[in-house]
Amino acid sequence: MSTDKIPSDEECVRMLWNAGCTKRVVVHCATVRAVAVVIAAGIGGADTRLVSAGALLHDIGRSQTHSVMHAPLGAQIVEANGCPKSLVEIVRKHTGAGLDAEDVRELGLPPGDYMPSTLEEKVVAHADNLVSNDTVVPHRRSVDKLVSKGAQRGADRIEALHRELSGLYGEDLDCMPVLLGAHPKLIPLRKHRRRGISCGTRKSW
Ligand SMILES: [Fe+2]
């Protein structure tokens, strides 16, 4: 199967369940997807299928751990499923508004690029900043969380990404909780029968 194939929403949900994600994580991912696709559509120029898949899969690593390691582990899982690099990168780079080299060192993460740079990577990372568990929230919630942990640089980075994407969208993205409601309508999340793998290689873990 082509390495360029972006899995469908249904395939992504099946990957989440197959990886062992809890319902809470799956609902969170679907909520981030609901926000991300609205932002992507409003901005234009972003690949909405890639944004949708990236948003659904961004926390697949939480099937293994809820530490910051869930991002690189999630990228590995998505890669092991034969998904395209563009999708793997979204998952690796979704933490906050990205992690710089100093963060990567301090957090003891495997070396690599954790800074979102493409439009799709930025939209998914920031949609995640606009969702707390299953609730759409203003970006300030994520900023305050980082400030309380002493991660001021990370908080500043979220503010900058919020300004950048709000500018492209043409409206302050804190409109999302009003536009979508705190609990937007989600794609169907029924537990798909465990079978095969979604985007190519037949590999399980
Ligand atoms: Fe998330």
Short mmCIF file of C-alpha atoms and ligand atoms in Angstrom, two decimals:
data_model
loop_
_atom_site.label_atom_id
_atom_site.label_comp_id
_atom_site.label_asym_id
_atom_site.label_seq_id
_atom_site.Cartn_x
_atom_site.Cartn_y
_atom_site.Cartn_z
CA MET A 1 0.00 0.00 0.00
CA SER A 2 1.20 3.48 -0.80
CA THR A 3 3.16 5.19 1.94
CA ASP A 4 1.22 8.34 1.09
CA LYS A 5 -2.05 6.83 2.19
CA ILE A 6 -3.69 8.81 4.95
CA PRO A 7 -5.91 6.51 7.03
CA SER A 8 -9.62 7.28 7.15
CA ASP A 9 -11.25 8.45 10.37
CA GLU A 10 -12.62 4.95 10.92
CA GLU A 11 -9.18 3.41 10.43
CA CYS A 12 -7.68 5.89 12.89
CA VAL A 13 -10.28 5.09 15.53
CA ARG A 14 -9.61 1.39 15.03
CA MET A 15 -5.87 2.03 15.48
CA LEU A 16 -6.56 3.80 18.79
CA TRP A 17 -8.63 0.92 20.12
CA ASN A 18 -6.18 -1.69 18.81
CA ALA A 19 -3.30 0.13 20.50
CA GLY A 20 -5.15 -0.17 23.81
CA CYS A 21 -6.21 3.44 24.32
CA THR A 22 -8.91 4.03 26.94
CA LYS A 23 -12.30 5.47 26.04
CA ARG A 24 -11.26 8.71 27.72
CA VAL A 25 -8.27 9.04 25.37
CA VAL A 26 -10.33 8.13 22.30
CA VAL A 27 -12.99 10.72 23.17
CA HIS A 28 -10.26 13.31 23.78
CA CYS A 29 -8.70 12.59 20.38
CA ALA A 30 -12.07 12.84 18.64
CA THR A 31 -12.73 16.17 20.39
CA VAL A 32 -9.35 17.50 19.23
CA ARG A 33 -10.25 16.32 15.71
CA ALA A 34 -13.54 18.26 15.82
CA VAL A 35 -11.65 21.47 16.64
CA ALA A 36 -8.74 20.81 14.27
CA VAL A 37 -10.88 20.26 11.16
CA VAL A 38 -12.79 23.50 11.76
CA ILE A 39 -9.55 25.43 12.12
CA ALA A 40 -8.05 23.74 9.02
CA ALA A 41 -11.15 24.49 6.94
CA GLY A 42 -11.17 28.11 8.11
CA ILE A 43 -7.50 28.64 7.37
CA GLY A 44 -7.42 27.00 3.97
CA GLY A 45 -4.27 25.58 2.46
CA ALA A 46 -4.09 22.76 4.99
CA ASP A 47 -4.65 19.11 4.07
CA THR A 48 -7.81 18.44 6.06
CA ARG A 49 -7.56 14.64 5.72
CA LEU A 50 -4.07 14.77 7.19
CA VAL A 51 -5.22 17.13 9.94
CA SER A 52 -8.15 14.84 10.77
CA ALA A 53 -5.96 11.72 10.95
CA GLY A 54 -3.23 13.54 12.86
CA ALA A 55 -5.70 14.87 15.41
CA LEU A 56 -7.27 11.44 15.90
CA LEU A 57 -3.89 9.74 16.33
CA HIS A 58 -1.98 12.44 18.21
CA ASP A 59 -2.36 10.77 21.61
CA ILE A 60 -2.11 7.12 20.54
CA GLY A 61 1.08 6.92 22.63
CA ARG A 62 -1.08 7.33 25.74
CA SER A 63 -1.84 3.62 25.28
CA GLN A 64 1.70 3.16 26.66
CA THR A 65 2.30 6.10 29.00
CA HIS A 66 0.80 9.44 29.97
CA SER A 67 4.25 10.99 30.45
CA VAL A 68 5.74 13.34 27.84
CA MET A 69 7.17 10.19 26.24
CA HIS A 70 3.72 9.51 24.81
CA ALA A 71 4.57 11.73 21.84
CA PRO A 72 7.65 9.87 20.53
CA LEU A 73 6.09 6.50 21.46
CA GLY A 74 2.95 7.47 19.59
CA ALA A 75 5.03 8.42 16.56
CA GLN A 76 6.65 4.97 16.68
CA ILE A 77 3.26 3.25 16.84
CA VAL A 78 1.93 5.23 13.89
CA GLU A 79 5.11 4.50 11.93
CA ALA A 80 4.86 0.78 12.76
CA ASN A 81 1.39 0.86 11.23
CA GLY A 82 2.91 1.96 7.94
CA CYS A 83 1.46 5.47 8.06
CA PRO A 84 3.10 8.26 6.06
CA LYS A 85 5.90 10.36 7.56
CA SER A 86 3.70 13.46 7.49
CA LEU A 87 1.41 11.75 10.00
CA VAL A 88 4.25 10.39 12.14
CA GLU A 89 5.65 13.92 12.43
CA ILE A 90 2.31 15.38 13.54
CA VAL A 91 2.18 12.88 16.40
CA ARG A 92 5.79 13.48 17.48
CA LYS A 93 5.42 17.28 17.42
CA HIS A 94 2.01 17.77 19.05
CA THR A 95 3.12 18.57 22.62
CA GLY A 96 2.03 22.12 23.55
CA ALA A 97 3.25 24.33 20.73
CA GLY A 98 6.30 22.11 20.33
CA LEU A 99 9.42 21.35 22.33
CA ASP A 100 12.77 22.96 21.53
CA ALA A 101 16.21 21.36 21.86
CA GLU A 102 16.55 22.56 25.47
CA ASP A 103 13.17 21.01 26.40
CA VAL A 104 14.13 17.76 24.68
CA ARG A 105 17.36 17.59 26.70
CA GLU A 106 15.71 18.54 29.99
CA LEU A 107 12.86 16.07 29.51
CA GLY A 108 15.21 13.27 28.49
CA LEU A 109 13.36 12.64 25.24
CA PRO A 110 14.96 10.74 22.37
CA PRO A 111 16.82 13.22 20.14
CA GLY A 112 14.71 14.58 17.30
CA ASP A 113 12.64 17.46 16.00
CA TYR A 114 9.64 18.15 18.22
CA MET A 115 8.73 21.58 16.82
CA PRO A 116 5.66 21.78 14.59
CA SER A 117 6.54 23.53 11.35
CA THR A 118 3.94 22.57 8.73
CA LEU A 119 0.45 24.03 8.83
CA GLU A 120 -1.02 20.60 9.61
CA GLU A 121 1.43 20.04 12.49
CA LYS A 122 0.62 23.46 13.94
CA VAL A 123 -3.15 23.05 13.63
CA VAL A 124 -3.18 19.68 15.42
CA ALA A 125 -0.83 20.86 18.18
CA HIS A 126 -2.94 23.95 18.82
CA ALA A 127 -6.31 22.18 18.58
CA ASP A 128 -4.96 20.00 21.41
CA ASN A 129 -4.23 23.20 23.36
CA LEU A 130 -7.90 24.14 22.93
CA VAL A 131 -9.19 20.88 24.40
CA SER A 132 -9.05 19.73 28.00
CA ASN A 133 -10.02 16.06 28.21
CA ASP A 134 -13.39 16.08 26.37
CA THR A 135 -14.07 19.82 26.63
CA VAL A 136 -13.27 22.66 24.22
CA VAL A 137 -11.64 25.47 26.19
CA PRO A 138 -9.89 28.81 25.56
CA HIS A 139 -6.13 28.49 24.95
CA ARG A 140 -5.46 30.19 28.27
CA ARG A 141 -6.18 26.89 30.02
CA SER A 142 -3.09 25.28 28.45
CA VAL A 143 -0.99 28.40 28.96
CA ASP A 144 -1.85 28.55 32.67
CA LYS A 145 -1.07 24.85 33.08
CA LEU A 146 2.45 25.34 31.73
CA VAL A 147 3.02 28.53 33.74
CA SER A 148 2.04 26.68 36.94
CA LYS A 149 4.65 24.04 36.09
CA GLY A 150 7.29 26.72 35.58
CA ALA A 151 7.42 26.09 31.83
CA GLN A 152 7.25 29.75 30.82
CA ARG A 153 8.97 29.28 27.46
CA GLY A 154 6.45 26.61 26.51
CA ALA A 155 3.60 28.90 27.61
CA ASP A 156 4.98 31.77 25.50
CA ARG A 157 5.21 29.40 22.55
CA ILE A 158 1.50 28.52 22.88
CA GLU A 159 0.62 32.23 22.95
CA ALA A 160 2.67 32.81 19.80
CA LEU A 161 1.07 29.85 17.98
CA HIS A 162 -2.38 31.04 19.09
CA ARG A 163 -1.69 34.48 17.59
CA GLU A 164 -0.28 33.00 14.38
CA LEU A 165 -3.19 30.62 13.73
CA SER A 166 -5.84 33.13 14.86
CA GLY A 167 -4.38 35.56 12.31
CA LEU A 168 -4.64 32.97 9.55
CA TYR A 169 -8.17 31.99 10.62
CA GLY A 170 -9.25 35.63 10.71
CA GLU A 171 -10.69 35.46 14.21
CA ASP A 172 -9.43 34.74 17.71
CA LEU A 173 -9.43 30.94 18.00
CA ASP A 174 -10.81 31.28 21.52
CA CYS A 175 -14.13 31.47 19.64
CA MET A 176 -13.98 27.64 19.36
CA PRO A 177 -15.83 26.87 22.62
CA VAL A 178 -18.63 29.20 21.49
CA LEU A 179 -18.63 28.06 17.87
CA LEU A 180 -18.53 24.32 18.58
CA GLY A 181 -19.87 24.21 22.11
CA ALA A 182 -17.92 22.73 25.01
CA HIS A 183 -18.77 19.21 23.82
CA PRO A 184 -18.91 19.14 20.01
CA LYS A 185 -20.54 16.39 18.02
CA LEU A 186 -17.98 13.64 17.47
CA ILE A 187 -17.47 11.08 14.72
CA PRO A 188 -18.72 7.58 15.64
CA LEU A 189 -16.35 5.95 18.10
CA ARG A 190 -17.82 2.48 18.42
CA LYS A 191 -15.27 -0.16 19.14
CA HIS A 192 -14.32 -1.53 15.76
CA ARG A 193 -13.67 -5.23 15.52
CA ARG A 194 -9.97 -5.87 15.97
CA ARG A 195 -8.61 -6.72 12.57
CA GLY A 196 -5.69 -5.98 10.29
CA ILE A 197 -3.84 -2.77 10.38
CA SER A 198 -4.96 0.44 8.89
CA CYS A 199 -2.37 1.89 6.61
CA GLY A 200 -0.26 -0.80 5.17
CA THR A 201 2.17 -3.01 7.03
CA ARG A 202 0.70 -5.88 8.97
CA LYS A 203 2.42 -5.44 12.26
CA SER A 204 1.04 -5.51 15.75
CA TRP A 205 2.51 -4.85 19.15
FE FE B 1 -4.05 15.62 23.45
#
